[in-house]
mmCIF file of C-alpha atoms in Angstrom:
data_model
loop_
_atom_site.group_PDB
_atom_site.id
_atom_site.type_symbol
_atom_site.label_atom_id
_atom_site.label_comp_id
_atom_site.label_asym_id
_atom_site.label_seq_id
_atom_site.Cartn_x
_atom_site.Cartn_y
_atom_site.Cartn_z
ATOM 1 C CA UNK A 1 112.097 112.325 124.624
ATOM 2 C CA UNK A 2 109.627 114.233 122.328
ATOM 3 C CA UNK A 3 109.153 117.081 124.536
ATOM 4 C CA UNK A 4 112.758 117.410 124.600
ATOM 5 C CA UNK A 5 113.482 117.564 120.846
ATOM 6 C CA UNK A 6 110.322 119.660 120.249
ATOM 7 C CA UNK A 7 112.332 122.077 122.881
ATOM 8 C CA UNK A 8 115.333 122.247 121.050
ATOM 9 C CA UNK A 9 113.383 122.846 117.942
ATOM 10 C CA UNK A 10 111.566 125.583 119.530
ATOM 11 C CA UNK A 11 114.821 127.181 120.944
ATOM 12 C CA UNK A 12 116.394 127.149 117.254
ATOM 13 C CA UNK A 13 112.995 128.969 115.756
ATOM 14 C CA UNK A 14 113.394 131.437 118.630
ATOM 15 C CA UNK A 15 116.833 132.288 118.399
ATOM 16 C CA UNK A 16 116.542 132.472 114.330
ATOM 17 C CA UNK A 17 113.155 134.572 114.842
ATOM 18 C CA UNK A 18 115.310 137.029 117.387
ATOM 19 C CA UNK A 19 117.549 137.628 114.747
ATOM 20 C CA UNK A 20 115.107 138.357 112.629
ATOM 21 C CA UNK A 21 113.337 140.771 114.285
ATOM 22 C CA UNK A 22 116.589 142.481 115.832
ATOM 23 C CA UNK A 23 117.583 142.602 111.943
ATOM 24 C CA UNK A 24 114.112 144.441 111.833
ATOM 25 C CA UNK A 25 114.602 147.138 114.181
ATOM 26 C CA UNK A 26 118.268 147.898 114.499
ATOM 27 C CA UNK A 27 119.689 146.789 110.869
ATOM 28 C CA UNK A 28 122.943 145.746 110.600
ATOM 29 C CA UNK A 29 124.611 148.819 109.096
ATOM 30 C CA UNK A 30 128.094 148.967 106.550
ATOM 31 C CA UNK A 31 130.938 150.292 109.002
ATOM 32 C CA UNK A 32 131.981 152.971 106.108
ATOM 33 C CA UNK A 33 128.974 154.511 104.995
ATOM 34 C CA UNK A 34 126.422 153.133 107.164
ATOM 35 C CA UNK A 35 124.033 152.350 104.489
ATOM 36 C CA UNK A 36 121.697 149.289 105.772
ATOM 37 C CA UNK A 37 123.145 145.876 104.615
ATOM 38 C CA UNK A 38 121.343 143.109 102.929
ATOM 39 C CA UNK A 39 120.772 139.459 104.303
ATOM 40 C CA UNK A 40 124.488 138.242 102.594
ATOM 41 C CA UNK A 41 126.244 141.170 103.330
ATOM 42 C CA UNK A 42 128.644 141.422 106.377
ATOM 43 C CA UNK A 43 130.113 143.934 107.162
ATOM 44 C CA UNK A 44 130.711 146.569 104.541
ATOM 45 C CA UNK A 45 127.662 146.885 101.024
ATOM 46 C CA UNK A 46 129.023 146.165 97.924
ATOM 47 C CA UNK A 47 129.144 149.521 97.105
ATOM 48 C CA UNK A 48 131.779 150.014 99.321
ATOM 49 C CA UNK A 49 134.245 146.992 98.005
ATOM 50 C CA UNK A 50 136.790 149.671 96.301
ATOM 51 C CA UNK A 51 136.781 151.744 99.831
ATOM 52 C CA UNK A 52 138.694 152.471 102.127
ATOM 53 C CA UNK A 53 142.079 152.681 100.474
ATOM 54 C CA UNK A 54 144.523 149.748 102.254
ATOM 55 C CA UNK A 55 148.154 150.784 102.692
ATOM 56 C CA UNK A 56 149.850 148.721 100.363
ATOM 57 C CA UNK A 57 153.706 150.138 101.086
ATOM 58 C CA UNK A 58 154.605 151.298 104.478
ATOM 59 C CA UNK A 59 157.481 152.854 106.910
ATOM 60 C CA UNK A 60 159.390 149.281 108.173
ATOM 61 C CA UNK A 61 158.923 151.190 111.745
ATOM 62 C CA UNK A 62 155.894 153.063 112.330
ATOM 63 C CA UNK A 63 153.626 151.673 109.310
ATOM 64 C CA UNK A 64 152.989 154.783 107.223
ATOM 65 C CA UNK A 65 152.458 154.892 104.109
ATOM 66 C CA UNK A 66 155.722 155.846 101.672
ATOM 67 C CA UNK A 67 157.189 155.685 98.208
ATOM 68 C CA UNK A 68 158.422 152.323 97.268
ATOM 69 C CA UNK A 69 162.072 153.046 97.144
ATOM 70 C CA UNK A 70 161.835 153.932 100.973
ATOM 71 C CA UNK A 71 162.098 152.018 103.851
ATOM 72 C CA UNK A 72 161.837 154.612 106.161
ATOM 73 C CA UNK A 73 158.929 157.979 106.297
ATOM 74 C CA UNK A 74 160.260 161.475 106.935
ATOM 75 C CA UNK A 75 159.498 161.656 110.765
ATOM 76 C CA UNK A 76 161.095 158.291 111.720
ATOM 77 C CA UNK A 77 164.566 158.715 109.758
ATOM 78 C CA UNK A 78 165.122 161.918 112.018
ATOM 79 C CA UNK A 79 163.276 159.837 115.545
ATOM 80 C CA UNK A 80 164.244 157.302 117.954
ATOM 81 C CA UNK A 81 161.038 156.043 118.817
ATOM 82 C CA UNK A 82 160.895 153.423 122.223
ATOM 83 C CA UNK A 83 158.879 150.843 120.613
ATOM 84 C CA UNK A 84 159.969 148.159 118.395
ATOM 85 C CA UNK A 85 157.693 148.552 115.361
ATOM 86 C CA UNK A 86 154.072 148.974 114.021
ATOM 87 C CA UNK A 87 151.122 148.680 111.300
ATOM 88 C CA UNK A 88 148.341 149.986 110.386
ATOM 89 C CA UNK A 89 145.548 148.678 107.400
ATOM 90 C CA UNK A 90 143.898 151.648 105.886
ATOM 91 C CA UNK A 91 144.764 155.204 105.458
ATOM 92 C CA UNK A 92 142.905 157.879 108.346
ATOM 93 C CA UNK A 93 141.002 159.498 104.937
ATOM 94 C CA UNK A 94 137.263 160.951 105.072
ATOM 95 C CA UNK A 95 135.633 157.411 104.764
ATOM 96 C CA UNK A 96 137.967 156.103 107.871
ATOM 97 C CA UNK A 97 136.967 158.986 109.901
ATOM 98 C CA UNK A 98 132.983 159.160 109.575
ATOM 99 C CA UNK A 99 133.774 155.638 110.236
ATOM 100 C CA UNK A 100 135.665 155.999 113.348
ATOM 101 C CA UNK A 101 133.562 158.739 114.504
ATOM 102 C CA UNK A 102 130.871 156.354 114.906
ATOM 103 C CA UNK A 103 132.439 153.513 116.241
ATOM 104 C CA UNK A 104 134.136 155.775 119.187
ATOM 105 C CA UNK A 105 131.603 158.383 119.739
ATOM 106 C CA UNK A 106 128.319 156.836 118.603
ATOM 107 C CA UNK A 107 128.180 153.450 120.136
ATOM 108 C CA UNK A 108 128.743 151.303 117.044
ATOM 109 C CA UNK A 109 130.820 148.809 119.278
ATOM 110 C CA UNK A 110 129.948 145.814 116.437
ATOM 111 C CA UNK A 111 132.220 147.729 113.857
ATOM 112 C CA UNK A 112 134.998 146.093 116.117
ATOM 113 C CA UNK A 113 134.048 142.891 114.657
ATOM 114 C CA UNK A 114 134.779 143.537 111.385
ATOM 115 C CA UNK A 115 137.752 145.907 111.932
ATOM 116 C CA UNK A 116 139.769 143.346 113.890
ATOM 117 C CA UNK A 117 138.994 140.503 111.005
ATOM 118 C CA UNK A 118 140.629 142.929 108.640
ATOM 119 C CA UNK A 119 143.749 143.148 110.587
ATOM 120 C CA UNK A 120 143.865 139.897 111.319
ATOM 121 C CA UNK A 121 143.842 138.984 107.552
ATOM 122 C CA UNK A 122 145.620 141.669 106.933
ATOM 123 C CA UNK A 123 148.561 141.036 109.684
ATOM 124 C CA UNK A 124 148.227 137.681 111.194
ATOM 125 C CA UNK A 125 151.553 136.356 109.775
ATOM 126 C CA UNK A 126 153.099 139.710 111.630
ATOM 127 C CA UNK A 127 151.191 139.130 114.953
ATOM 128 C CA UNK A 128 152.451 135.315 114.917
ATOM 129 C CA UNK A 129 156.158 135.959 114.093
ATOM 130 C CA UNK A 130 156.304 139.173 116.935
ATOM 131 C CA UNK A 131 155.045 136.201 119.622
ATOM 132 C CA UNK A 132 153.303 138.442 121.997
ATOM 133 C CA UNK A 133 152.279 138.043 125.559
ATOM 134 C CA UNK A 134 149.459 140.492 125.432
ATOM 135 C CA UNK A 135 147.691 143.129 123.715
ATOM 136 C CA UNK A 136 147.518 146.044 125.617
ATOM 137 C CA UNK A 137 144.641 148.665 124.013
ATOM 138 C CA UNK A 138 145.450 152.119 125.142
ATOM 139 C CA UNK A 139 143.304 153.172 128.171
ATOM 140 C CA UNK A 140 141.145 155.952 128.395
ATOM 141 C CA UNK A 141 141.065 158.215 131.195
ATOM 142 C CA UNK A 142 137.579 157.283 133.884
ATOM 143 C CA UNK A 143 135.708 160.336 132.953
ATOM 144 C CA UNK A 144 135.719 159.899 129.415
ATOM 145 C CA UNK A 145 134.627 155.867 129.973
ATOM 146 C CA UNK A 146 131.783 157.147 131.834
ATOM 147 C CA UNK A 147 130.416 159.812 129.217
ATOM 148 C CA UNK A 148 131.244 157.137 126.583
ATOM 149 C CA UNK A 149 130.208 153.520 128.082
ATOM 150 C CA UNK A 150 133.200 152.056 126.961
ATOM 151 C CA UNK A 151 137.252 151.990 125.647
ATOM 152 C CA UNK A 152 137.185 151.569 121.328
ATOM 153 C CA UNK A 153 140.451 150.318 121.674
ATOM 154 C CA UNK A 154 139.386 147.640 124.175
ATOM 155 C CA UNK A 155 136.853 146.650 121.909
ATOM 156 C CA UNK A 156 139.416 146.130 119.456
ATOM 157 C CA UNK A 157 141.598 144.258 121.290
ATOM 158 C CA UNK A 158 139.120 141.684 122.486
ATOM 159 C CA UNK A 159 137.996 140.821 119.096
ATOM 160 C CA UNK A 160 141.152 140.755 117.634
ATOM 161 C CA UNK A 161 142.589 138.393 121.018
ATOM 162 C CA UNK A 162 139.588 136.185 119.821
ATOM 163 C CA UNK A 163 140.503 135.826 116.394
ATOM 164 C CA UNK A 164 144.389 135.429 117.331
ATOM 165 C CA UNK A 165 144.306 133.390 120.687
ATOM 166 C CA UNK A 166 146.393 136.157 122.283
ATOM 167 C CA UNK A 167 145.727 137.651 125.816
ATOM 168 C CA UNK A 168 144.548 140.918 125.843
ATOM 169 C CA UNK A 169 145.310 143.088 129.153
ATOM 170 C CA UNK A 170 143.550 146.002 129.573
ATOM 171 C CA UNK A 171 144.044 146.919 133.343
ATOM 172 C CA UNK A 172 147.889 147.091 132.788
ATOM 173 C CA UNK A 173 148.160 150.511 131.439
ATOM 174 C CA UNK A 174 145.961 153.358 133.058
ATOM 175 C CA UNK A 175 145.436 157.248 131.826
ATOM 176 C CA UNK A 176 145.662 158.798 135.205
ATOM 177 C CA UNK A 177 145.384 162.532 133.486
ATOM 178 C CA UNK A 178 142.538 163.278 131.633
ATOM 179 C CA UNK A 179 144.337 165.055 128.802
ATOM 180 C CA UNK A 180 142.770 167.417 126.281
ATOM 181 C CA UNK A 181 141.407 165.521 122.825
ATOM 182 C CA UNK A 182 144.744 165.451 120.672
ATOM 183 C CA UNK A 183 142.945 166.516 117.516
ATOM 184 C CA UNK A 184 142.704 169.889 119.462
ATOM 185 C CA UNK A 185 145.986 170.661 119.766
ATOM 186 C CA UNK A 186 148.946 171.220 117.611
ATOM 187 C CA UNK A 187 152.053 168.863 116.922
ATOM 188 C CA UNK A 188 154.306 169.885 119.932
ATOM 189 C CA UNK A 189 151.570 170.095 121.720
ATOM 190 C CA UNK A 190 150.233 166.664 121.264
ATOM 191 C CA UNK A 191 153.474 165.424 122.791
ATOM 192 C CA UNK A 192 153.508 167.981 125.851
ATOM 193 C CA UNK A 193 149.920 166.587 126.702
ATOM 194 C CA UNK A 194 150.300 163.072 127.103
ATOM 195 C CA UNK A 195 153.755 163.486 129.194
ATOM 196 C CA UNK A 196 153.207 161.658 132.547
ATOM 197 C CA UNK A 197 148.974 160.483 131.223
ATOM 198 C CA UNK A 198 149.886 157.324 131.306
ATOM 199 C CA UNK A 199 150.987 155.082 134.557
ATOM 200 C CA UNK A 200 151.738 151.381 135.028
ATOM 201 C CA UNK A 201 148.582 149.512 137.602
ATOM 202 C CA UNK A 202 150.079 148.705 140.623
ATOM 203 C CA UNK A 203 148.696 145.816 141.174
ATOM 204 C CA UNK A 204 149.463 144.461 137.482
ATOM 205 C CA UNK A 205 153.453 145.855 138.720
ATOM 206 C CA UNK A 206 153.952 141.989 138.702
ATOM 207 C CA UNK A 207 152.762 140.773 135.611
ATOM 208 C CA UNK A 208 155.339 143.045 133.762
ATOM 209 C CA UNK A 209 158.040 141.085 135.138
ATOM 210 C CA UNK A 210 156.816 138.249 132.875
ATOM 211 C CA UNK A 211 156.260 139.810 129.983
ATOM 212 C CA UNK A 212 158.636 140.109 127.660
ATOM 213 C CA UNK A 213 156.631 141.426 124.598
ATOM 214 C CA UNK A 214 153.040 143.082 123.703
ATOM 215 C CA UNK A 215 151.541 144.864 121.112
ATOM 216 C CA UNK A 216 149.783 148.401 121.629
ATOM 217 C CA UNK A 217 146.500 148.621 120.025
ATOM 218 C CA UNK A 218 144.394 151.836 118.944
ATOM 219 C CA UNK A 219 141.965 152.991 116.495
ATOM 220 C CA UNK A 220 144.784 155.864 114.885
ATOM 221 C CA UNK A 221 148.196 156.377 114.686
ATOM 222 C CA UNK A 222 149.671 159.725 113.202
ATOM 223 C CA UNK A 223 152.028 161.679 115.134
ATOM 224 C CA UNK A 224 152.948 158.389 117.416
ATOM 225 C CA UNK A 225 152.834 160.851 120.336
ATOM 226 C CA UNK A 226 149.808 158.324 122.115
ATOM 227 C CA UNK A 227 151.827 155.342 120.952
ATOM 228 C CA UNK A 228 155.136 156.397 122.050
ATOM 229 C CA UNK A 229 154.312 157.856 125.713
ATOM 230 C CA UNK A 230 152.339 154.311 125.902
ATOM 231 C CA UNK A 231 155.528 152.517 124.887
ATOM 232 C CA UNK A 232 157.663 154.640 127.321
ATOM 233 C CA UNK A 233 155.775 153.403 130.214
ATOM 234 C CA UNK A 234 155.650 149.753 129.146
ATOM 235 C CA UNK A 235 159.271 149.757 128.804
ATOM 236 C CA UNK A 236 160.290 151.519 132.350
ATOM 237 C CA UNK A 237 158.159 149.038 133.836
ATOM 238 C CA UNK A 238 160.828 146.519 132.304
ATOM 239 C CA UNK A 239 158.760 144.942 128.995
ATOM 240 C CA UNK A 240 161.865 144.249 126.595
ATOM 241 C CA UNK A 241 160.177 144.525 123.153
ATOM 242 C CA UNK A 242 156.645 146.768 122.500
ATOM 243 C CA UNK A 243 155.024 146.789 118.735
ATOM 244 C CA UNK A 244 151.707 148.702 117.989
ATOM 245 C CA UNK A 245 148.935 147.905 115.923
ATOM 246 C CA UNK A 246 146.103 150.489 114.386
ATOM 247 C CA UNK A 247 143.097 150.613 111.764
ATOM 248 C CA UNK A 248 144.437 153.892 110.236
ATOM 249 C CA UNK A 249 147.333 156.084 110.039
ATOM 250 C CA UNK A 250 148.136 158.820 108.178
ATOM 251 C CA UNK A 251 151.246 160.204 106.369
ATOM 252 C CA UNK A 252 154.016 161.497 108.401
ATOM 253 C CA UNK A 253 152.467 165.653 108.099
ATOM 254 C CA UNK A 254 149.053 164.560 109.141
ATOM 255 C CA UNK A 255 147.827 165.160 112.490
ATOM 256 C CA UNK A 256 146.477 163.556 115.172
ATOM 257 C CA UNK A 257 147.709 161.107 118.190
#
């Protein structure tokens, strides 16, 4: 009996000590301007409580941000776009992308943490009243998984499905083309490169006939061309309503996916 509780005891000064020395030797860093965090910060330093800026008034279909007498931003009064609706928390500015940069690119995968408890504060009420099946994260094509280790939207998704009890499917949608980056290209072009990158699993052909809604998620959302060619696809393959949810986004001129 006293071996056994001396056990536990030692377990609980190990794990605590781990932490510790982890703490040590890779810090736990702010997610927007990667200064080293003290013991009660989580997250983001209190130097960076005013930033990023939040979108407080957004487009009631793609979630940019617009004047307060609109409803709707330039791009989507003029667009039929195939998916039902979206949101986004912050605004794609400098912070957002040095921050992005090294949650996609530099292996910061415990950013998602924090970014999906953001939206989830931020948009739980939302998530709730859409009532989805699934959230799908927008694939990335093999080659780039390999170079990169792993899929930031995935990342996303899974925290976020914690947080909000919803599936998360992430074999559903593939990117059979390995397209060119989208920041490389222009605005038409953008649109023209992600025609036919994006195919419905065939062996997930099945699951589609029982879902009825999901929501898209991604790190960025500015020209909609990734989250409208993904929303295409979801709804030939016969899933009735598709909503999309992002960090960032930026006004309707700004490019991007």
């Amino acid at each position: 009996m006293g071996t056994s509780v001396e056990k536990k005891k030692s377990m609980r000064f190990f794990d605590g000590s781990a932490g510790k020395i982890l703490d040590l030797f890779f810090p736990r860093r702010c997610v927007f301007c990667d200064a080293v965090l003290s013991v009660s910060e989580e997250g983001r330093c209190s130097f960076c409580r005013p930033e990023p800026k939040k979108i407080e008034i957004c487009c009631v279909k793609c979630g940019r941000p617009v004047a307060q007498e609109q409803a709707y931003c330039d791009v989507c009064r003029n667009k039929m776009w195939s998916y039902e609706g979206g949101r986004a928390l912050w605004l794609y500015d400098r912070t957002m992308q040095k921050s992005i940069a090294r949650f996609k690119y530099h292996g910061r995968q415990e950013y998602g943490k924090y970014y999906a408890r953001e939206l989830q504060q931020a948009f739980g009420n939302w998530i709730e009243q859409i009532r989805p099946d699934a959230l799908i994260p927008v694939p990335i094509h093999r080659n780039r998984m390999r170079s990169r280790g792993y899929n930031q939207a995935e990342v996303l998704a899974r925290e976020l499905g914690k947080l909000t009890g919803v599936s998360v499917v992430s074999d559903l949608l593939l990117r059979s083309v390995d397209t060119t980056p989208q920041k490389e290209l222009g605005s038409a072009e953008r649109h023209k490169n992600l025609n036919r990158a994006f195919t419905i699993s065939g062996k997930m052909q099945e699951l589609c006939r029982n879902v009825k809604c999901v929501i898209i998620i991604d790190d960025i959302y500015t020209t909609g061309s990734t989250v409208e060619a993904c929303a295409r696809v979801l709804k030939q393959a016969g899933i009735s309503r598709v909503y999309f949810l992002c960090m960032c986004t930026g006004c309707a001129s700004t490019g991007g996916k």
